[in-house]
Short mmCIF file of C-alpha atoms in Angstrom, two decimals:
data_model
loop_
_atom_site.label_atom_id
_atom_site.label_comp_id
_atom_site.label_asym_id
_atom_site.label_seq_id
_atom_site.Cartn_x
_atom_site.Cartn_y
_atom_site.Cartn_z
CA GLU I 1 17.17 -6.88 -19.29
CA VAL I 2 19.69 -4.32 -18.04
CA PHE I 3 22.91 -6.10 -17.04
CA SER I 4 26.07 -4.95 -15.22
CA SER I 5 29.36 -6.76 -14.74
CA SER I 6 31.46 -3.61 -14.23
CA ASP I 7 32.00 -1.01 -11.49
CA SER I 8 29.53 1.87 -11.32
CA SER I 9 27.56 0.69 -14.34
CA PHE I 10 24.41 2.78 -14.71
CA GLU I 11 25.27 4.75 -11.58
CA VAL I 12 23.14 7.93 -11.30
CA SER I 13 21.40 6.92 -14.53
CA SER I 14 17.67 7.06 -15.25
CA PHE I 15 15.35 4.75 -17.16
CA VAL I 16 11.82 5.62 -18.25
CA PHE I 17 9.55 2.96 -19.77
CA GLY I 18 5.98 2.86 -20.93
CA ASP I 19 4.13 -0.46 -20.76
CA VAL I 20 6.40 -3.52 -20.90
CA ALA I 21 4.50 -6.61 -22.05
CA GLY I 22 7.18 -9.06 -20.91
CA SER I 23 9.46 -9.20 -17.87
CA MET I 24 11.91 -6.57 -16.62
CA THR I 25 15.25 -7.54 -15.02
CA PHE I 26 18.07 -5.43 -13.61
CA ASN I 27 21.07 -7.62 -12.86
CA ALA I 28 24.48 -7.00 -11.21
CA THR I 29 27.05 -9.80 -11.42
CA GLY I 30 30.78 -10.48 -10.95
CA TYR I 31 33.53 -8.27 -9.46
CA VAL I 32 31.28 -5.23 -9.28
CA TRP I 33 31.07 -2.17 -7.02
CA GLN I 34 28.10 0.21 -6.85
CA ALA I 35 26.27 -0.96 -9.96
CA PHE I 36 22.98 0.93 -10.41
CA MET I 37 23.79 3.18 -7.43
CA SER I 38 21.37 6.14 -7.25
CA MET I 39 19.58 4.94 -10.37
CA GLN I 40 16.05 6.20 -11.09
CA LEU I 41 13.52 3.94 -12.78
CA ASP I 42 9.99 4.77 -13.91
CA ALA I 43 7.71 2.30 -15.67
CA SER I 44 3.99 2.13 -16.41
CA ASN I 45 2.97 -1.55 -16.34
CA ILE I 46 5.10 -4.70 -16.41
CA GLY I 47 3.28 -7.71 -17.81
CA GLY I 48 5.67 -10.39 -16.54
CA ASP I 49 8.08 -10.60 -13.62
CA PHE I 50 9.96 -7.61 -12.21
CA VAL I 51 13.42 -8.55 -10.89
CA MET I 52 16.27 -6.53 -9.43
CA GLU I 53 19.10 -8.71 -8.16
CA GLU I 54 22.68 -8.69 -6.98
CA ARG I 55 23.62 -12.16 -8.18
CA PRO I 56 25.39 -15.02 -6.31
CA ASP I 57 28.76 -14.42 -7.98
CA ILE I 58 29.02 -10.80 -6.83
CA THR I 59 32.31 -10.21 -4.95
CA ARG I 60 32.13 -6.55 -3.90
CA GLY I 61 28.63 -5.13 -3.62
CA LYS I 62 26.62 -2.01 -2.85
CA SER I 63 24.44 -2.62 -5.88
CA PHE I 64 21.14 -0.73 -6.04
CA ILE I 65 21.84 1.51 -3.05
CA THR I 66 19.92 4.79 -2.96
CA VAL I 67 17.79 3.81 -5.96
CA ASP I 68 14.37 5.32 -6.66
CA VAL I 69 12.08 2.80 -8.36
CA HIS I 70 8.50 3.64 -9.37
CA VAL I 71 6.02 1.45 -11.25
CA SER I 72 2.87 3.52 -11.70
CA GLY I 73 0.73 0.52 -12.69
CA ASP I 74 0.77 -3.25 -12.15
CA VAL I 75 3.32 -6.05 -12.20
CA GLY I 76 1.66 -9.10 -13.76
CA GLY I 77 4.05 -11.72 -12.39
CA THR I 78 6.36 -11.93 -9.39
CA ALA I 79 8.23 -8.92 -8.00
CA ARG I 80 11.60 -10.02 -6.63
CA PHE I 81 14.37 -7.88 -5.10
CA GLN I 82 17.33 -9.94 -3.94
CA ALA I 83 20.94 -9.77 -2.75
CA PHE I 84 22.38 -13.29 -2.88
CA THR I 85 25.95 -13.22 -1.59
CA ASP I 86 27.22 -12.95 2.00
CA SER I 87 30.89 -11.92 2.04
CA GLY I 88 30.95 -11.57 5.84
CA THR I 89 31.89 -7.88 5.56
CA LEU I 90 30.04 -4.72 6.58
CA ASP I 91 30.22 -2.86 3.27
CA ARG I 92 27.71 -4.70 1.09
CA GLN I 93 24.37 -3.01 1.77
CA ALA I 94 22.44 -3.73 -1.41
CA PHE I 95 19.25 -1.65 -1.76
CA ASP I 96 20.29 0.49 1.22
CA ILE I 97 18.48 3.85 1.65
CA SER I 98 16.22 3.19 -1.34
CA LYS I 99 12.64 3.79 -2.47
CA ILE I 100 10.66 1.07 -4.24
CA ARG I 101 7.06 1.89 -5.12
CA ILE I 102 4.55 -0.15 -7.11
CA ASP I 103 1.30 1.78 -7.20
CA GLY I 104 -0.80 -1.06 -8.61
CA SER I 105 -0.99 -4.77 -7.89
CA VAL I 106 1.51 -7.63 -8.09
CA GLY I 107 0.01 -10.75 -9.68
CA GLY I 108 2.40 -13.26 -8.10
CA ASP I 109 4.63 -13.23 -5.03
CA ALA I 110 6.39 -10.15 -3.67
CA LEU I 111 9.88 -11.20 -2.50
CA PHE I 112 12.46 -9.11 -0.63
CA LEU I 113 15.43 -11.41 0.06
CA SER I 114 18.68 -10.44 1.78
CA ASN I 115 21.90 -12.35 2.25
CA ASN I 116 24.24 -9.43 2.87
CA TYR I 117 24.66 -6.73 5.48
CA GLY I 118 22.11 -3.94 5.71
CA THR I 119 20.03 -4.92 2.69
CA PHE I 120 16.75 -2.97 2.53
CA SER I 121 17.73 -0.87 5.56
CA GLU I 122 16.42 2.72 5.76
CA ASN I 123 13.98 1.96 2.92
CA TYR I 124 10.61 3.24 1.82
CA ILE I 125 8.82 0.33 0.13
CA LYS I 126 5.17 0.33 -0.89
CA ILE I 127 2.97 -1.92 -3.01
CA GLY I 128 -0.27 0.01 -3.22
CA GLY I 129 -2.52 -2.69 -4.72
CA ASP I 130 -3.11 -6.37 -4.08
CA ILE I 131 -0.47 -9.11 -3.93
CA GLY I 132 -1.70 -12.26 -5.67
CA GLY I 133 0.70 -14.64 -3.89
CA ASP I 134 2.88 -14.55 -0.79
CA LEU I 135 4.75 -11.60 0.68
CA VAL I 136 8.20 -12.76 1.84
CA MET I 137 10.88 -10.68 3.58
CA ILE I 138 13.90 -12.70 4.76
CA ASP I 139 17.43 -11.83 5.94
CA THR I 140 19.97 -14.68 6.20
CA SER I 141 23.21 -12.66 6.23
CA THR I 142 26.10 -12.83 8.68
CA HIS I 143 26.01 -9.24 9.92
CA GLY I 144 22.26 -8.67 9.72
CA ARG I 145 20.43 -5.33 9.87
CA GLY I 146 18.19 -6.20 6.98
CA PHE I 147 14.95 -4.20 6.84
CA CYS I 148 16.08 -2.10 9.79
CA CYS I 149 15.90 1.56 10.69
CA ALA I 150 12.81 2.50 8.66
CA PRO I 151 10.32 4.32 10.92
CA THR I 152 7.46 6.36 9.46
CA SER I 153 8.71 9.32 11.49
CA SER I 154 11.63 9.47 9.01
CA SER I 155 9.34 8.99 5.95
CA LYS I 156 10.43 5.37 5.67
CA GLY I 157 8.80 1.99 6.26
CA PHE I 158 7.20 -0.98 4.51
CA PHE I 159 3.61 -0.55 3.32
CA PHE I 160 1.32 -3.18 1.76
CA PRO I 161 -2.24 -1.82 2.16
CA GLY I 162 -3.92 -4.03 -0.49
CA THR I 163 -5.19 -7.57 -0.01
CA ILE I 164 -2.48 -10.22 0.25
CA PHE I 165 -3.97 -13.39 -1.21
CA GLY I 166 -1.23 -15.66 0.12
CA SER I 167 0.71 -15.62 3.40
CA VAL I 168 3.14 -13.16 4.98
CA ARG I 169 6.54 -14.45 6.10
CA ILE I 170 9.08 -12.10 7.69
CA ARG I 171 12.26 -13.61 9.13
CA ASP I 172 15.52 -12.41 10.63
CA GLY I 173 17.77 -15.43 10.35
CA SER I 174 21.00 -13.42 10.34
CA THR I 175 23.89 -14.06 12.71
CA ASP I 176 24.36 -10.56 14.19
CA GLY I 177 20.68 -9.61 14.24
CA HIS I 178 18.87 -6.27 14.35
CA GLY I 179 16.69 -7.29 11.42
CA GLY I 180 13.60 -5.09 11.31
CA TYR I 181 14.93 -2.99 14.20
CA ASN I 182 13.01 0.31 14.61
CA THR I 183 10.94 -0.28 11.48
CA ASP I 184 7.23 0.21 10.78
CA PHE I 185 5.34 -2.45 8.80
CA VAL I 186 1.78 -1.85 7.55
CA PHE I 187 -0.42 -4.51 5.93
CA GLY I 188 -3.96 -4.73 4.64
CA PRO I 189 -6.04 -7.93 4.78
CA VAL I 190 -4.13 -11.23 4.61
CA LEU I 191 -6.00 -14.30 3.33
CA GLY I 192 -3.30 -16.74 4.46
CA ASP I 193 -1.14 -16.97 7.58
CA VAL I 194 1.29 -14.50 9.12
CA GLU I 195 4.64 -15.58 10.55
CA VAL I 196 7.27 -13.21 11.96
CA PHE I 197 10.35 -15.16 13.01
CA SER I 198 13.56 -14.25 14.84
CA SER I 199 16.67 -16.28 15.55
CA SER I 200 18.90 -13.24 16.12
CA ASP I 201 19.51 -10.54 18.74
CA SER I 202 17.27 -7.44 18.81
CA SER I 203 15.21 -8.54 15.82
CA PHE I 204 12.15 -6.30 15.43
CA GLU I 205 13.04 -4.40 18.59
CA VAL I 206 11.07 -1.12 18.86
CA SER I 207 9.30 -1.99 15.61
CA SER I 208 5.58 -1.79 14.84
CA PHE I 209 3.22 -4.02 12.88
CA VAL I 210 -0.27 -3.05 11.71
CA PHE I 211 -2.55 -5.63 10.07
CA GLY I 212 -6.06 -5.62 8.71
CA ASP I 213 -8.06 -8.86 8.94
CA VAL I 214 -5.94 -12.02 8.90
CA ALA I 215 -7.93 -15.04 7.72
CA GLY I 216 -5.37 -17.59 8.90
CA SER I 217 -3.13 -17.81 11.95
CA MET I 218 -0.63 -15.25 13.26
CA THR I 219 2.67 -16.34 14.84
CA PHE I 220 5.52 -14.30 16.33
CA ASN I 221 8.38 -16.63 17.12
CA ALA I 222 11.78 -16.12 18.80
CA THR I 223 14.12 -19.12 18.92
CA GLY I 224 17.75 -19.98 19.64
CA TYR I 225 20.50 -17.93 21.29
CA VAL I 226 18.55 -14.67 21.10
CA TRP I 227 18.56 -11.44 23.11
CA GLN I 228 15.69 -8.91 23.17
CA ALA I 229 13.87 -10.10 20.08
CA PHE I 230 10.58 -8.18 19.71
CA MET I 231 11.43 -5.99 22.72
CA SER I 232 9.09 -2.94 22.89
CA MET I 233 7.36 -4.01 19.68
CA GLN I 234 3.88 -2.67 18.93
CA LEU I 235 1.26 -4.85 17.21
CA ASP I 236 -2.20 -3.86 15.98
CA ALA I 237 -4.51 -6.24 14.11
CA SER I 238 -8.21 -6.24 13.26
CA ASN I 239 -9.38 -9.88 13.30
CA ILE I 240 -7.39 -13.13 13.34
CA GLY I 241 -9.27 -16.10 11.92
CA GLY I 242 -6.94 -18.83 13.20
CA ASP I 243 -4.58 -19.18 16.14
#
């Protein structure tokens, strides 16, 4: 566990690990600004869970922005990347402009969870192997823009080419919207269901989704006081087994 409760802890630092038999956690907590900013992390295999989180008691933010994370092998448990706290301001942006790459498989769920502005925006994220559980990407912040602004034309995007043994759930539940705006999402086969959900303005506008075979159902859903959700979206899928 690498833990920060102070400003700029481990900023522009680098960590290199061989195989880790247990879990690996990077944790920012308290009155902290820019913890782990521009950090580089390389690891071979992680036997347990892999967690990077800006915890609920954070009061300032910008943890894990511009990080470069590379696991060259597998993660045996769950992979979770999360920003918990919504301060209602526009300067939080955890995991903004970052690269997260897992070349192998994830044994459990893969979770990308945002509750502050701009989390996972302008990202390059790839899990090259299979995902043993669900793939979940959710933004519930006030000011939104989670997972946005990541087109392949700018060498960004979200890529999951292996088999996803569970379901895929992608949701923009933010107040101000623009979640997934102008972002490319690529998926391999999905053995469960797919749900992409918007309750915010301009969610997934000018975005693209590419799927292999989906064994279950596929749902794209816009609800509530919403403007231009899914406008000019592109969708390609091979086969859909359900509805």
